[in-house]
Amino acid sequence: MNRLLGFRARADGSARRAPFAFAALGVAFFAFAPAARAYPEFQAQIAKGAGRPVNCALCHANPDGPDGASYGQIGRLNPEEMERLNRARKAIEPGAEVNSPILNEFGNELVRSLGMRRLLELKLNPAALPDAIDPKSDMDRDGIPDAEELRDATHPLKKEDGRPWRLFTHNVRKNLWTIFLAAVATAAGLYGLAQLLQGFARAARAAHGEEDSSDRE
Amino acid sequence: MSLVSVVKRAVEYVAERFPVEKLNYHAMVEKKEVPVHRLSWGYYLGGAALFFLCVQIVTGLMLLFYYQPTVSDAHASVEFISEHVHGGALIRNMHAWGSSMMIACVIAHLLTAFAMKAFEKPREITWVTGVGLLFLTFGFGFTGYLLPWHQIAVNATKIGLQSIEQVGQYLPGQMAQWPRAIRETIQGEATVGQATLSRFYAIHVIVLPFALAGLLGIHLLAVQLHGMSRGVDEPARRREKFFPIFIIKDFSVWGVAFFVLFVLALCLPFESFYSYPLFEAYDPNGSTPDGIKPEWYFYFVYYPLELLPFGVILVASGLAAVLLLLAPWIFRGTSRKTLRILAFAGAAYFLGMTLFGERIYHFFKGGAP
Amino acid sequence: MIDSFLLVGLPYLAITVCVVGTFWRWKTQAFTWSSLSSQFLEARQLRWGSMPWHLGILLVLLGHLVALALPRVWGSLMTYPTLLVITETVGLGAGAMALVGIVVLAFRRLTSGRVQAVTTTMDLVVLALLFFQSLLGVLTALLHRWGAAWSTATVVPYFWSILLLRPDPSLVADLPPIVKAHLVGAWLVLLAVPFSRLVHVLALPLSYLWRAPQIVIWSGSRRARMQAKDLAVAESRREFLKGAAGVAVAGTLLSAGVLDKLVRFFQGPKISGEMETVLLAKRLRHLQMTAEEQALQLERQKNDRILIGRLSELSATKGKYFIDFHMAPALAFLGANGLPLLISAKCTHLGCTVGGDVDAQGQILCPCHISYFKITTGEPNPGAPAKTPLPHLEWAVVDAAGKTLAQRTAGGAIEGSLAGVPPEACQVYVCRPSPEGAS
């Protein structure tokens, strides 16, 4: 699906929305840690490449990115989560155990497999991100590898999200046996029903004929 | 004219529309025949719509077991159905695809019935109840769309309801406030929120089904009493038995419809046609994602609404509704050939707007398609 | 000793006798190759006996035959619990149907005088054999369940060991007596084939299902007139039979595919503890969001002013979102005069949230249908879908001591000034719109 009605793919959609709750409740969170930046370069590139809008929830916990005080945003982390966030930030090299509270599983997997250094390099050339990740990895097991999902701007963690035709062919292949059985069941049921109705009609006619003949007698 | 003669004429009128003396086995099963001609395929569309209605009822009932109509839980419960309940994704997807297919069948049924002049005397009641059923079906689509409480649902509903308020600008004086009051009555509060969800839920699950059952009962009774309309001007070359020949074919159509629906629901998630941010839980304080629009079956009013002044659309849709409801009397003398051309034009418009509405919009308004 | 006779000797005896005897009968008495119909002697009971018996036994035999002939395919299929349950259920149902049928047939043969007249001793022997065999089969299914699965490792290899002339009775030696009796019964039935009406089995009269019906009728004037009607009835019966078969196949397949899913749909999911945690967290999050929303609402009910933030946090180019008194989003900017500029962010067209970034022309954009609004006036650009301007909101700037330094009143007039107080020390509030709402 294309973007509709000239909707702009908002590249910087991430940090745009300040937390209303924050302002209104007047709670002084220690928000807006300067090092916390979403990576709008990737988002812009992915949306542009596929012509399908994406938001920060591709890799982040919150669709509006990590800045703010809503769930999955830095303003709401407790000390333990803050600890995990800092550990994730220090994962310069690939292979570190990463479980950042502001990222979703895919985002964490990116940091784990690529490392922060590589990610920062890729920021300069965001189009190369899909090529950098494992071409076989398919986290939602919808038949479309994560790299392809990034190129298509579909979500690597949502199995109902993908290019429709690719999802369809994959699912047909996966469910071939079920579909075959459903076809057989439908055909057999229709055949049986048709025979039953025909039999009923014939029997009814015969019964009717009997009445007629008895009338005549 | 005396009161007695008025009552007598009314009774005659109804008796002619509902010839209940035909309500017997002999007339409805043994003698009934269906004309065979080049538009015969149109006779199956109503049955197909009925089949999809049955699918909607069954799958809808199953979804009711898990769905929770509150703003804090609705989205989560829908997600729970899709991800955790066994067969839940299939049931939900069948409900989604089934609704689209039902609406497609209903619209096609309307157009073919129009082209065949199936509203001719004594079938006026059948036609009017059919138009009523069409509106009810759209009502189902509109109210059901909100229930998952995701971004596209809530925002599209907001836009849809907002357009009611726009009527206000054309009304004089105090009346200008009425549409706003109507909208807020439908919503139940100033914005689309819990009250709206509760109302739409009640309407979708209780009110509309009962209304539909009533209208459908009349519609089906009338159809069964009168049998199929002749459909074409020239006398039919051949007629086939309604029972069992036609009904077997009808069931075959149902079987094929079931199979297609099953495969689609199993293999192609309805959501995959839209970008995923539209299906995140609605967040009143978050940003609105790109690409909010109504379901495809509302494109034929949505895109014109975007392109033309609201007043034009208001007048046009009012005219269309009147035209539809009064078709049996307006087109009483029109030939079937003309009706076919009109129906074809209607179909072309609907298809054009549904398939190319977006491109047409950008052609006139600019912007990337 | 007796075991090895019954499980090895008897089978070979039965097979040999069956093959040789059948061949002999075919050569010498081909004309007796018949099930010896007695339909014209007694028809009503026959229908209620013969039909369930033949349908049931055919289904059961088919199951036995597939299991014996394709052990590997059958074995792998029976590893699916659903399929196993369905097979067992269908098998038990068919067996019970056959048992009922054979009882009716036996009753008929023992009570109807006309049928008695043509009944031979062999018929009675066969009847008894089949009755006990069916009874044993049903008992096996009832008492030693999941035979469709366990037989693949016992009876099937035993059967093949007999066929391949490497008899191995130990495979079935430990089976329960009922099952062994059923096995022995099978060989006995086989033994009886060439000497009885059972031989008609070998004619494989499957075409009964398809061929046009043959009606056995009396010749005679009155009855002959009914012939056409009888034909129609028989034809319709055959259609009913085919219909029932089709519906049964569809029903079986559908129940195989649907029933377990349906049951599990209503059972509800079995969720791991970990998943439960995730779901609960999500639910809590949604509830918290709802609670926050309601807290905002309550706050707006109770107070006449709501804090947005410090004046120094506002920017001229990037709006700060907050929720206004209508519970709609709004934006706070820094105006050219150094004072706040508060404007509703709910698009006047269809209510989308307007973006917070100010472009070079001093406009903000509603992304839904592309309306640009000038923030200084709120006016939409000419030709925009939105026709009415975004309203400005009343605000107040308060210093650290709580004294109102400046405010925008309902009329749009600005009263007071910062009077040299640094913006870091100034708090910006949005004020409840006055009832006149002139802004």
Coordinates of C-alpha atoms in Angstrom, one line a residue, chain C residues 43-405:
Chain C
A43 CA -37.7 -56.8 2.9
R44 CA -38.4 -54.6 5.8
Q45 CA -36.1 -56.1 8.4
L46 CA -33.6 -56.8 5.7
R47 CA -33.3 -53.1 5.1
W48 CA -32.7 -52.3 8.7
G49 CA -30.2 -55.2 9.1
S50 CA -28.4 -55.4 5.8
M51 CA -27.7 -51.7 5.3
P52 CA -26.1 -50.9 8.7
W53 CA -24.2 -54.3 8.6
H54 CA -22.7 -53.7 5.2
L55 CA -22.0 -50.1 5.6
G56 CA -20.4 -50.7 9.0
I57 CA -18.4 -53.8 8.1
L58 CA -17.2 -52.2 4.9
L59 CA -15.8 -49.2 6.8
V60 CA -14.2 -51.4 9.4
L61 CA -12.7 -53.8 6.8
L62 CA -11.4 -50.8 4.9
G63 CA -9.6 -49.5 8.0
H64 CA -8.2 -53.0 8.8
L65 CA -7.1 -53.4 5.2
V66 CA -5.3 -50.0 5.0
A67 CA -3.6 -50.6 8.3
L68 CA -2.4 -54.1 7.1
A69 CA -1.5 -53.0 3.6
L70 CA 0.2 -49.7 4.3
P71 CA 1.7 -50.1 7.8
R72 CA 4.1 -47.3 7.5
V73 CA 1.7 -44.7 6.2
W74 CA -0.9 -45.8 8.7
G75 CA 1.6 -45.8 11.6
S76 CA 2.8 -42.3 10.8
L77 CA -0.8 -41.0 10.5
M78 CA -1.7 -42.5 13.9
T79 CA 0.9 -40.4 15.6
Y80 CA -1.4 -37.4 15.3
P81 CA -3.7 -37.6 18.4
T82 CA -6.6 -35.9 16.6
L83 CA -6.5 -38.4 13.7
L84 CA -6.2 -41.3 16.2
V85 CA -9.2 -40.2 18.1
I86 CA -11.2 -39.7 14.9
T87 CA -10.2 -43.1 13.6
E88 CA -11.1 -44.8 16.8
T89 CA -14.4 -43.0 17.0
V90 CA -15.4 -43.7 13.4
G91 CA -14.2 -47.3 13.7
L92 CA -16.1 -47.9 16.9
G93 CA -19.2 -46.3 15.4
A94 CA -19.0 -48.4 12.3
G95 CA -18.3 -51.5 14.3
A96 CA -21.3 -50.8 16.5
M97 CA -23.4 -50.2 13.4
A98 CA -22.3 -53.6 12.0
L99 CA -23.1 -55.3 15.3
V100 CA -26.6 -53.9 15.4
G101 CA -27.0 -54.9 11.7
I102 CA -25.9 -58.5 12.3
V103 CA -28.2 -58.8 15.3
V104 CA -31.1 -57.6 13.2
L105 CA -30.2 -60.0 10.5
A106 CA -29.8 -62.9 12.9
F107 CA -33.2 -62.1 14.5
R108 CA -34.7 -62.0 11.0
R109 CA -33.2 -65.3 10.0
L110 CA -34.3 -66.9 13.2
T111 CA -37.9 -65.6 13.3
S112 CA -39.1 -65.1 9.7
G113 CA -40.8 -68.3 8.5
R114 CA -40.2 -67.6 4.9
V115 CA -36.5 -66.9 5.4
Q116 CA -36.2 -69.9 7.7
A117 CA -37.3 -72.1 4.7
V118 CA -34.1 -71.2 2.7
T119 CA -31.7 -71.1 5.6
T120 CA -28.9 -73.7 5.7
T121 CA -26.8 -74.8 8.6
M122 CA -23.9 -73.1 7.0
D123 CA -25.8 -69.8 7.0
L124 CA -26.3 -70.1 10.8
V125 CA -22.6 -70.9 11.3
V126 CA -21.6 -67.9 9.3
L127 CA -24.1 -65.7 11.1
A128 CA -22.7 -66.9 14.5
L129 CA -19.1 -66.4 13.4
L130 CA -19.8 -62.9 12.1
F131 CA -21.8 -62.0 15.2
F132 CA -19.0 -63.1 17.6
Q133 CA -16.3 -61.5 15.4
S134 CA -18.1 -58.2 15.4
L135 CA -18.8 -58.4 19.1
L136 CA -15.1 -59.1 19.8
G137 CA -14.1 -56.2 17.6
V138 CA -16.3 -53.8 19.4
L139 CA -15.2 -55.1 22.7
T140 CA -11.5 -54.7 21.7
A141 CA -12.2 -51.1 20.7
L142 CA -14.0 -50.4 24.0
L143 CA -11.7 -52.2 26.4
H144 CA -8.3 -52.0 24.8
R145 CA -8.5 -48.5 23.3
W146 CA -6.2 -47.0 20.7
G147 CA -5.9 -50.3 18.8
A148 CA -5.4 -48.3 15.6
A149 CA -2.1 -47.3 17.1
W150 CA -0.9 -50.3 19.1
S151 CA -1.8 -52.8 16.4
T152 CA 0.9 -51.3 14.1
A153 CA 3.5 -52.8 16.4
T154 CA 1.8 -56.2 17.1
V155 CA -0.9 -57.4 14.7
V156 CA 0.4 -55.8 11.6
P157 CA 3.9 -57.4 11.8
Y158 CA 2.3 -60.7 12.8
F159 CA 0.1 -60.6 9.7
W160 CA 3.1 -59.9 7.5
S161 CA 5.1 -62.6 9.2
I162 CA 2.4 -65.1 8.2
L163 CA 2.2 -63.8 4.7
L164 CA 6.0 -63.9 4.2
L165 CA 6.2 -67.4 5.6
R166 CA 8.2 -66.4 8.6
P167 CA 5.4 -66.9 11.2
D168 CA 6.1 -65.2 14.5
P169 CA 3.3 -65.7 16.9
S170 CA 5.3 -64.1 19.7
L171 CA 4.3 -60.7 18.3
V172 CA 0.7 -61.2 19.4
A173 CA 1.2 -63.8 22.2
D174 CA 1.0 -61.2 24.9
L175 CA -2.2 -59.6 23.7
P176 CA -5.3 -59.7 25.8
P177 CA -7.5 -62.8 25.3
I178 CA -10.3 -60.8 23.6
V179 CA -7.9 -59.5 20.9
K180 CA -6.5 -63.0 20.4
A181 CA -10.0 -64.4 20.1
H182 CA -10.7 -61.7 17.5
L183 CA -7.6 -62.8 15.5
V184 CA -8.7 -66.4 15.6
G185 CA -12.1 -65.4 14.6
A186 CA -10.7 -63.7 11.6
W187 CA -9.0 -66.8 10.4
L188 CA -12.1 -68.8 11.0
V189 CA -14.2 -66.4 8.9
L190 CA -11.6 -66.8 6.2
L191 CA -11.8 -70.5 6.5
A192 CA -15.6 -70.4 6.0
V193 CA -15.4 -68.2 2.8
P194 CA -15.4 -70.9 0.2
F195 CA -18.2 -73.0 1.8
S196 CA -20.7 -70.3 2.4
R197 CA -22.4 -67.2 1.0
L198 CA -19.4 -65.3 2.3
V199 CA -17.9 -65.9 -1.1
H200 CA -19.7 -63.0 -2.4
V201 CA -17.2 -60.8 -0.6
L202 CA -14.7 -61.8 -3.2
A203 CA -16.9 -60.5 -6.0
L204 CA -16.2 -57.1 -4.4
P205 CA -19.7 -55.8 -5.1
L206 CA -18.6 -52.2 -4.7
S207 CA -20.5 -51.3 -7.8
Y208 CA -23.6 -51.7 -5.8
L209 CA -22.9 -48.1 -4.9
W210 CA -22.9 -46.9 -8.5
R211 CA -24.8 -49.2 -10.7
A212 CA -28.4 -48.7 -11.4
P213 CA -30.6 -50.6 -8.9
Q214 CA -31.8 -54.1 -9.5
I215 CA -35.1 -54.6 -7.9
V216 CA -36.3 -58.1 -7.0
I217 CA -40.1 -58.0 -7.6
W218 CA -42.9 -60.5 -8.1
S219 CA -44.1 -60.7 -11.6
G220 CA -47.7 -59.9 -11.8
S221 CA -50.0 -57.3 -13.1
R222 CA -50.6 -55.1 -10.1
R223 CA -47.1 -55.1 -8.8
A224 CA -45.6 -54.5 -12.2
R225 CA -47.4 -51.2 -12.3
M226 CA -45.5 -50.1 -9.3
Q227 CA -42.3 -50.9 -11.0
A228 CA -41.5 -47.4 -12.1
K229 CA -42.2 -46.0 -8.7
D230 CA -40.0 -48.7 -7.1
L231 CA -37.3 -47.8 -9.5
A232 CA -37.5 -44.1 -8.5
V233 CA -37.5 -45.0 -4.9
A234 CA -34.5 -47.2 -5.3
E235 CA -32.7 -44.6 -7.3
S236 CA -33.4 -42.0 -4.7
R237 CA -32.2 -44.4 -2.0
R238 CA -29.0 -44.8 -3.8
E239 CA -28.7 -41.1 -4.1
F240 CA -29.3 -40.8 -0.4
L241 CA -26.6 -43.3 0.2
K242 CA -24.1 -41.5 -2.0
G243 CA -25.2 -38.3 -0.4
A244 CA -24.6 -39.7 3.1
A245 CA -21.2 -41.0 2.0
G246 CA -20.2 -37.5 0.7
V247 CA -21.5 -35.7 3.8
A248 CA -19.8 -38.3 6.0
V249 CA -16.4 -37.8 4.2
A250 CA -16.8 -34.0 4.5
G251 CA -18.0 -34.3 8.1
T252 CA -15.0 -36.5 9.0
L253 CA -12.5 -34.2 7.3
L254 CA -14.1 -31.1 8.8
S255 CA -14.2 -32.6 12.2
A256 CA -10.6 -33.7 11.8
G257 CA -9.6 -30.1 10.9
V258 CA -12.1 -28.1 12.9
L259 CA -13.3 -29.9 16.0
D260 CA -10.0 -30.0 17.9
K261 CA -9.4 -26.4 17.0
L262 CA -12.9 -25.4 18.0
V263 CA -12.6 -27.2 21.3
R264 CA -9.3 -25.6 22.0
F265 CA -10.6 -22.2 20.9
F266 CA -13.2 -22.4 23.6
Q267 CA -10.8 -24.0 26.1
G268 CA -8.7 -20.9 26.0
P269 CA -5.0 -20.8 25.4
K270 CA -2.5 -22.5 27.6
I271 CA -0.1 -19.7 28.3
S272 CA 3.3 -20.1 29.8
G273 CA 4.2 -18.2 32.9
E274 CA 6.6 -16.0 31.0
M275 CA 3.9 -15.2 28.4
E276 CA 1.5 -14.5 31.2
T277 CA 4.0 -11.9 32.6
V278 CA 4.2 -10.2 29.2
L279 CA 0.5 -10.1 28.8
L280 CA -0.1 -8.8 32.3
A281 CA 2.5 -6.1 31.8
K282 CA 0.8 -5.1 28.6
R283 CA -2.6 -5.0 30.2
L284 CA -1.2 -2.9 33.1
R285 CA 0.3 -0.5 30.6
H286 CA -3.0 0.0 28.8
L287 CA -4.7 0.5 32.2
Q288 CA -2.0 3.0 33.2
M289 CA -2.5 4.9 29.9
T290 CA -6.2 5.0 30.5
A291 CA -5.6 6.1 34.1
E292 CA -3.3 8.9 33.0
E293 CA -5.9 10.0 30.5
Q294 CA -8.4 10.2 33.3
A295 CA -6.0 11.9 35.6
L296 CA -5.6 14.6 32.9
Q297 CA -9.3 14.9 32.7
L298 CA -9.7 15.2 36.4
E299 CA -7.0 17.8 36.6
R300 CA -8.8 19.9 34.0
Q301 CA -12.0 19.5 35.9
K302 CA -10.5 20.8 39.1
N303 CA -8.0 23.5 38.1
D304 CA -8.4 26.6 36.1
R305 CA -4.7 26.6 35.1
I306 CA -2.6 23.7 33.9
L307 CA 1.2 23.9 33.9
I308 CA 2.9 23.4 30.5
G309 CA 6.5 24.0 31.5
R310 CA 9.1 26.7 31.9
L311 CA 9.1 29.5 29.4
S312 CA 12.7 28.7 28.6
E313 CA 11.6 25.3 27.3
L314 CA 9.5 26.8 24.6
S315 CA 10.9 27.3 21.1
A316 CA 9.8 29.4 18.2
T317 CA 10.2 26.6 15.7
K318 CA 9.3 23.4 17.5
G319 CA 6.1 23.2 19.4
K320 CA 5.7 21.6 22.7
Y321 CA 2.6 19.4 22.9
F322 CA 0.2 19.5 25.8
I323 CA -3.4 18.7 26.4
D324 CA -5.8 21.6 26.5
F325 CA -9.0 22.0 28.4
H326 CA -11.0 20.2 25.7
M327 CA -8.8 17.2 26.1
A328 CA -7.4 17.8 22.7
P329 CA -3.8 18.2 21.8
A330 CA -2.3 21.7 21.6
L331 CA 1.0 23.3 20.9
A332 CA 3.1 25.8 22.9
F333 CA 5.5 28.0 21.0
L334 CA 7.6 31.0 22.0
G335 CA 6.1 34.0 20.3
A336 CA 8.1 36.8 18.7
N337 CA 7.5 39.0 21.7
G338 CA 9.2 36.6 24.0
L339 CA 5.9 35.6 25.4
P340 CA 4.2 32.2 24.9
L341 CA 2.0 31.4 22.0
L342 CA -0.5 28.6 22.6
I343 CA -2.5 27.2 19.7
S344 CA -4.8 24.2 19.4
A345 CA -3.3 21.3 17.5
K346 CA -6.6 19.7 16.6
C347 CA -7.1 20.3 13.0
T348 CA -10.3 22.2 12.3
H349 CA -10.9 20.0 9.2
L350 CA -11.3 16.5 10.6
G351 CA -9.6 16.6 13.9
C352 CA -6.2 15.1 13.2
T353 CA -3.3 16.2 15.3
V354 CA -1.4 19.0 13.6
G355 CA 2.4 18.6 13.5
G356 CA 4.7 20.7 15.8
D357 CA 7.4 21.8 13.4
V358 CA 7.2 25.3 12.1
D359 CA 8.3 25.7 8.4
A360 CA 10.0 28.7 6.9
Q361 CA 6.7 30.5 6.3
G362 CA 5.8 30.2 10.0
Q363 CA 3.3 27.4 9.3
I364 CA 2.5 24.1 10.9
L365 CA 1.2 21.2 8.9
C366 CA -1.7 18.8 9.4
P367 CA -0.6 15.6 7.7
C368 CA -4.0 14.1 7.2
H369 CA -5.2 16.3 4.4
I370 CA -2.4 18.8 4.0
S371 CA -3.6 22.0 5.6
Y372 CA -1.0 24.6 6.6
F373 CA -1.8 26.8 9.5
K374 CA 0.0 30.1 10.3
I375 CA 0.9 29.9 13.9
T376 CA 0.6 33.6 14.5
T377 CA -3.0 33.8 13.3
G378 CA -4.0 30.2 13.2
E379 CA -5.3 30.8 9.6
P380 CA -5.2 27.9 7.2
N381 CA -3.5 28.4 3.8
P382 CA -5.9 29.3 0.9
G383 CA -7.4 26.2 -0.7
A384 CA -6.7 24.1 2.3
P385 CA -9.3 21.5 3.3
A386 CA -9.5 23.2 6.7
K387 CA -11.6 26.4 6.5
T388 CA -11.5 27.8 10.0
P389 CA -8.4 28.8 11.9
L390 CA -6.8 26.9 14.7
P391 CA -7.9 28.8 17.9
H392 CA -5.3 30.4 20.1
L393 CA -5.5 29.5 23.8
E394 CA -5.4 31.7 26.8
W395 CA -2.2 31.4 28.9
A396 CA -0.6 32.9 31.9
V397 CA 3.0 33.3 32.8
V398 CA 3.8 33.0 36.5
D399 CA 7.0 33.8 38.4
A400 CA 8.6 31.7 41.1
A401 CA 6.6 33.4 43.8
G402 CA 3.3 32.6 42.1
K403 CA 2.6 36.0 40.9
T404 CA 1.0 36.3 37.4
L405 CA 3.4 38.4 35.3

